[in-house]
Amino acid sequence: MKLYKKIMTIVTAVENAVLAASFVFVLALTFGNVVARKIFNHSWGFTEELVVAWFVLISLLAAGVAARGGELVNLALVPDMVSIKVKKILTVISSIICVLYALLLSYEAFDRILNDHTFSPILHISKSVFWAFVLIGGISLALHAIEHCILFVTDREDNQK
């Protein structure tokens, strides 16, 4: 478990760097497009394709990082009213559902990478590149959900909320 935690710490650091760089990239593209449209009366048509693709990457990687800390959106009403033992069982069930969803998402993205031979309309980039972002995000989500589940279930009761 210690090795997995060390590996996931490195993965999270890389993901955080990718998230920060992606955010700056999307911000620069969007700002540049606004400036080009307002000052030069010419819009950068390619920005929509890139920004949408990068938002998918940002959303899925951020979901994975959030899952690591158990911070994905959920309804805490029931877990807050039960004992720690039941809370651990609910966490395992929730994590299994999250991992199954992430694996299904990854499988579908991988299938589309192999079978979608179309190109984006403006930049003519293979859509497989964009599906790779979904695959990366799905894998991240699954790994972090597993990590959170293991850490929550194996943690001592007095350290849990």
mmCIF file of C-alpha atoms in Angstrom:
data_model
loop_
_atom_site.group_PDB
_atom_site.id
_atom_site.type_symbol
_atom_site.label_atom_id
_atom_site.label_comp_id
_atom_site.label_asym_id
_atom_site.label_seq_id
_atom_site.Cartn_x
_atom_site.Cartn_y
_atom_site.Cartn_z
ATOM 1 C CA MET A 1 0.000 0.000 0.000
ATOM 2 C CA LYS A 2 2.887 2.363 0.735
ATOM 3 C CA LEU A 3 4.260 1.886 -2.770
ATOM 4 C CA TYR A 4 0.823 2.523 -4.303
ATOM 5 C CA LYS A 5 0.458 5.672 -2.196
ATOM 6 C CA LYS A 6 3.906 6.928 -3.282
ATOM 7 C CA ILE A 7 3.114 6.236 -6.931
ATOM 8 C CA MET A 8 -0.257 7.974 -6.626
ATOM 9 C CA THR A 9 1.392 10.985 -4.966
ATOM 10 C CA ILE A 10 3.679 11.318 -7.990
ATOM 11 C CA VAL A 11 0.737 10.792 -10.367
ATOM 12 C CA THR A 12 -1.226 13.477 -8.521
ATOM 13 C CA ALA A 13 1.681 15.905 -8.749
ATOM 14 C CA VAL A 14 1.851 15.319 -12.513
ATOM 15 C CA GLU A 15 -1.929 15.693 -12.788
ATOM 16 C CA ASN A 16 -1.837 18.963 -10.845
ATOM 17 C CA ALA A 17 0.888 20.278 -13.146
ATOM 18 C CA VAL A 18 -1.132 19.232 -16.210
ATOM 19 C CA LEU A 19 -4.249 20.846 -14.731
ATOM 20 C CA ALA A 20 -2.430 24.117 -14.062
ATOM 21 C CA ALA A 21 -0.817 24.186 -17.510
ATOM 22 C CA SER A 22 -4.120 23.269 -19.163
ATOM 23 C CA PHE A 23 -5.935 26.029 -17.324
ATOM 24 C CA VAL A 24 -3.341 28.593 -18.409
ATOM 25 C CA PHE A 25 -3.495 27.254 -21.984
ATOM 26 C CA VAL A 26 -7.304 27.498 -22.120
ATOM 27 C CA LEU A 27 -7.219 30.953 -20.549
ATOM 28 C CA ALA A 28 -4.611 32.197 -23.048
ATOM 29 C CA LEU A 29 -6.509 30.768 -26.024
ATOM 30 C CA THR A 30 -9.814 32.225 -24.913
ATOM 31 C CA PHE A 31 -8.300 35.610 -24.084
ATOM 32 C CA GLY A 32 -6.407 35.674 -27.382
ATOM 33 C CA ASN A 33 -9.606 34.865 -29.260
ATOM 34 C CA VAL A 34 -11.482 37.691 -27.504
ATOM 35 C CA VAL A 35 -8.691 40.153 -28.291
ATOM 36 C CA ALA A 36 -8.532 39.004 -31.920
ATOM 37 C CA ARG A 37 -12.294 39.288 -32.292
ATOM 38 C CA LYS A 38 -12.595 42.736 -30.639
ATOM 39 C CA ILE A 39 -9.479 44.428 -31.981
ATOM 40 C CA PHE A 40 -8.927 42.752 -35.349
ATOM 41 C CA ASN A 41 -12.531 41.715 -36.073
ATOM 42 C CA HIS A 42 -11.297 38.210 -36.747
ATOM 43 C CA SER A 43 -12.113 35.229 -34.553
ATOM 44 C CA TRP A 44 -9.820 32.253 -34.132
ATOM 45 C CA GLY A 45 -12.087 29.411 -35.198
ATOM 46 C CA PHE A 46 -9.752 26.716 -33.951
ATOM 47 C CA THR A 47 -10.000 27.806 -30.319
ATOM 48 C CA GLU A 48 -13.404 26.210 -29.846
ATOM 49 C CA GLU A 49 -12.096 22.758 -30.772
ATOM 50 C CA LEU A 50 -9.075 23.029 -28.515
ATOM 51 C CA VAL A 51 -10.863 24.621 -25.555
ATOM 52 C CA VAL A 52 -13.643 22.007 -25.548
ATOM 53 C CA ALA A 53 -11.103 19.173 -25.702
ATOM 54 C CA TRP A 54 -8.990 20.679 -22.944
ATOM 55 C CA PHE A 55 -12.063 21.266 -20.754
ATOM 56 C CA VAL A 56 -12.800 17.547 -21.006
ATOM 57 C CA LEU A 57 -9.265 16.783 -19.845
ATOM 58 C CA ILE A 58 -9.460 19.374 -17.061
ATOM 59 C CA SER A 59 -12.854 18.114 -15.854
ATOM 60 C CA LEU A 60 -11.901 14.450 -15.749
ATOM 61 C CA LEU A 61 -8.454 14.962 -14.206
ATOM 62 C CA ALA A 62 -9.936 17.292 -11.594
ATOM 63 C CA ALA A 63 -12.580 14.660 -10.816
ATOM 64 C CA GLY A 64 -9.812 12.120 -10.300
ATOM 65 C CA VAL A 65 -7.868 14.411 -7.996
ATOM 66 C CA ALA A 66 -11.094 15.202 -6.101
ATOM 67 C CA ALA A 67 -11.840 11.485 -5.747
ATOM 68 C CA ARG A 68 -8.449 11.033 -4.113
ATOM 69 C CA GLY A 69 -9.570 13.096 -1.151
ATOM 70 C CA GLY A 70 -13.134 11.820 -1.162
ATOM 71 C CA GLU A 71 -14.269 15.221 -2.391
ATOM 72 C CA LEU A 72 -16.403 14.216 -5.344
ATOM 73 C CA VAL A 73 -19.919 15.544 -5.173
ATOM 74 C CA ASN A 74 -22.082 13.197 -3.154
ATOM 75 C CA LEU A 75 -24.983 13.187 -0.781
ATOM 76 C CA ALA A 76 -23.559 13.048 2.732
ATOM 77 C CA LEU A 77 -26.889 12.932 4.535
ATOM 78 C CA VAL A 78 -26.906 9.167 5.112
ATOM 79 C CA PRO A 79 -23.169 8.680 5.804
ATOM 80 C CA ASP A 80 -23.210 11.492 8.354
ATOM 81 C CA MET A 81 -25.945 9.734 10.347
ATOM 82 C CA VAL A 82 -24.386 6.259 10.564
ATOM 83 C CA SER A 83 -21.541 4.640 12.454
ATOM 84 C CA ILE A 84 -18.019 4.569 11.085
ATOM 85 C CA LYS A 85 -18.365 0.872 10.255
ATOM 86 C CA VAL A 86 -21.428 1.533 8.055
ATOM 87 C CA LYS A 87 -19.700 4.601 6.606
ATOM 88 C CA LYS A 88 -16.822 2.357 5.506
ATOM 89 C CA ILE A 89 -19.260 -0.037 3.834
ATOM 90 C CA LEU A 90 -20.941 2.870 2.035
ATOM 91 C CA THR A 91 -17.538 4.163 0.950
ATOM 92 C CA VAL A 92 -16.658 0.768 -0.533
ATOM 93 C CA ILE A 93 -19.981 0.617 -2.411
ATOM 94 C CA SER A 94 -19.579 4.193 -3.642
ATOM 95 C CA SER A 95 -15.994 3.511 -4.724
ATOM 96 C CA ILE A 96 -16.984 0.358 -6.602
ATOM 97 C CA ILE A 97 -19.651 2.292 -8.501
ATOM 98 C CA CYS A 98 -17.190 5.095 -9.264
ATOM 99 C CA VAL A 99 -14.502 2.669 -10.468
ATOM 100 C CA LEU A 100 -17.008 0.779 -12.635
ATOM 101 C CA TYR A 101 -18.139 4.059 -14.194
ATOM 102 C CA ALA A 102 -14.540 5.167 -14.768
ATOM 103 C CA LEU A 103 -13.640 1.828 -16.342
ATOM 104 C CA LEU A 104 -16.695 1.966 -18.592
ATOM 105 C CA LEU A 105 -15.742 5.497 -19.590
ATOM 106 C CA SER A 106 -12.177 4.370 -20.287
ATOM 107 C CA TYR A 107 -13.326 1.339 -22.261
ATOM 108 C CA GLU A 108 -15.616 3.483 -24.400
ATOM 109 C CA ALA A 109 -12.865 6.032 -24.985
ATOM 110 C CA PHE A 110 -10.390 3.294 -25.929
ATOM 111 C CA ASP A 111 -12.932 1.809 -28.336
ATOM 112 C CA ARG A 112 -13.436 5.201 -29.941
ATOM 113 C CA ILE A 113 -9.695 5.755 -30.196
ATOM 114 C CA LEU A 114 -9.436 2.520 -32.179
ATOM 115 C CA ASN A 115 -12.546 2.983 -34.308
ATOM 116 C CA ASP A 116 -13.138 6.710 -34.785
ATOM 117 C CA HIS A 117 -11.191 7.626 -37.905
ATOM 118 C CA THR A 118 -12.718 11.075 -38.304
ATOM 119 C CA PHE A 119 -10.980 14.418 -37.961
ATOM 120 C CA SER A 120 -11.930 17.659 -36.286
ATOM 121 C CA PRO A 121 -13.583 20.066 -38.716
ATOM 122 C CA ILE A 122 -11.242 23.043 -38.357
ATOM 123 C CA LEU A 123 -7.824 21.762 -37.313
ATOM 124 C CA HIS A 124 -8.180 18.354 -38.981
ATOM 125 C CA ILE A 125 -6.749 16.612 -35.926
ATOM 126 C CA SER A 126 -7.732 12.990 -35.450
ATOM 127 C CA LYS A 127 -10.576 12.759 -32.952
ATOM 128 C CA SER A 128 -8.649 9.904 -31.390
ATOM 129 C CA VAL A 129 -6.439 12.539 -29.782
ATOM 130 C CA PHE A 130 -9.461 14.045 -28.062
ATOM 131 C CA TRP A 131 -10.746 10.610 -27.011
ATOM 132 C CA ALA A 132 -7.342 9.997 -25.440
ATOM 133 C CA PHE A 133 -8.149 12.815 -23.010
ATOM 134 C CA VAL A 134 -11.262 10.884 -21.924
ATOM 135 C CA LEU A 135 -9.209 7.695 -21.538
ATOM 136 C CA ILE A 136 -6.601 9.468 -19.396
ATOM 137 C CA GLY A 137 -9.295 11.049 -17.242
ATOM 138 C CA GLY A 138 -11.148 7.770 -16.780
ATOM 139 C CA ILE A 139 -8.003 5.962 -15.689
ATOM 140 C CA SER A 140 -7.178 8.794 -13.292
ATOM 141 C CA LEU A 141 -10.659 8.675 -11.791
ATOM 142 C CA ALA A 142 -10.506 4.900 -11.297
ATOM 143 C CA LEU A 143 -7.043 4.962 -9.697
ATOM 144 C CA HIS A 144 -7.918 7.764 -7.301
ATOM 145 C CA ALA A 145 -11.264 6.221 -6.325
ATOM 146 C CA ILE A 146 -9.444 2.986 -5.453
ATOM 147 C CA GLU A 147 -6.838 4.935 -3.499
ATOM 148 C CA HIS A 148 -9.471 6.837 -1.520
ATOM 149 C CA CYS A 149 -11.392 3.666 -0.719
ATOM 150 C CA ILE A 150 -8.318 1.822 0.523
ATOM 151 C CA LEU A 151 -7.135 4.761 2.621
ATOM 152 C CA PHE A 152 -10.580 5.391 4.121
ATOM 153 C CA VAL A 153 -11.264 1.769 4.958
ATOM 154 C CA THR A 154 -7.803 1.097 6.426
ATOM 155 C CA ASP A 155 -7.593 4.381 8.346
ATOM 156 C CA ARG A 156 -8.099 4.338 12.094
ATOM 157 C CA GLU A 157 -11.573 5.372 13.208
ATOM 158 C CA ASP A 158 -10.433 8.401 15.216
ATOM 159 C CA ASN A 159 -8.868 10.011 12.115
ATOM 160 C CA GLN A 160 -12.085 9.984 10.102
ATOM 161 C CA LYS A 161 -14.774 12.622 10.041
#
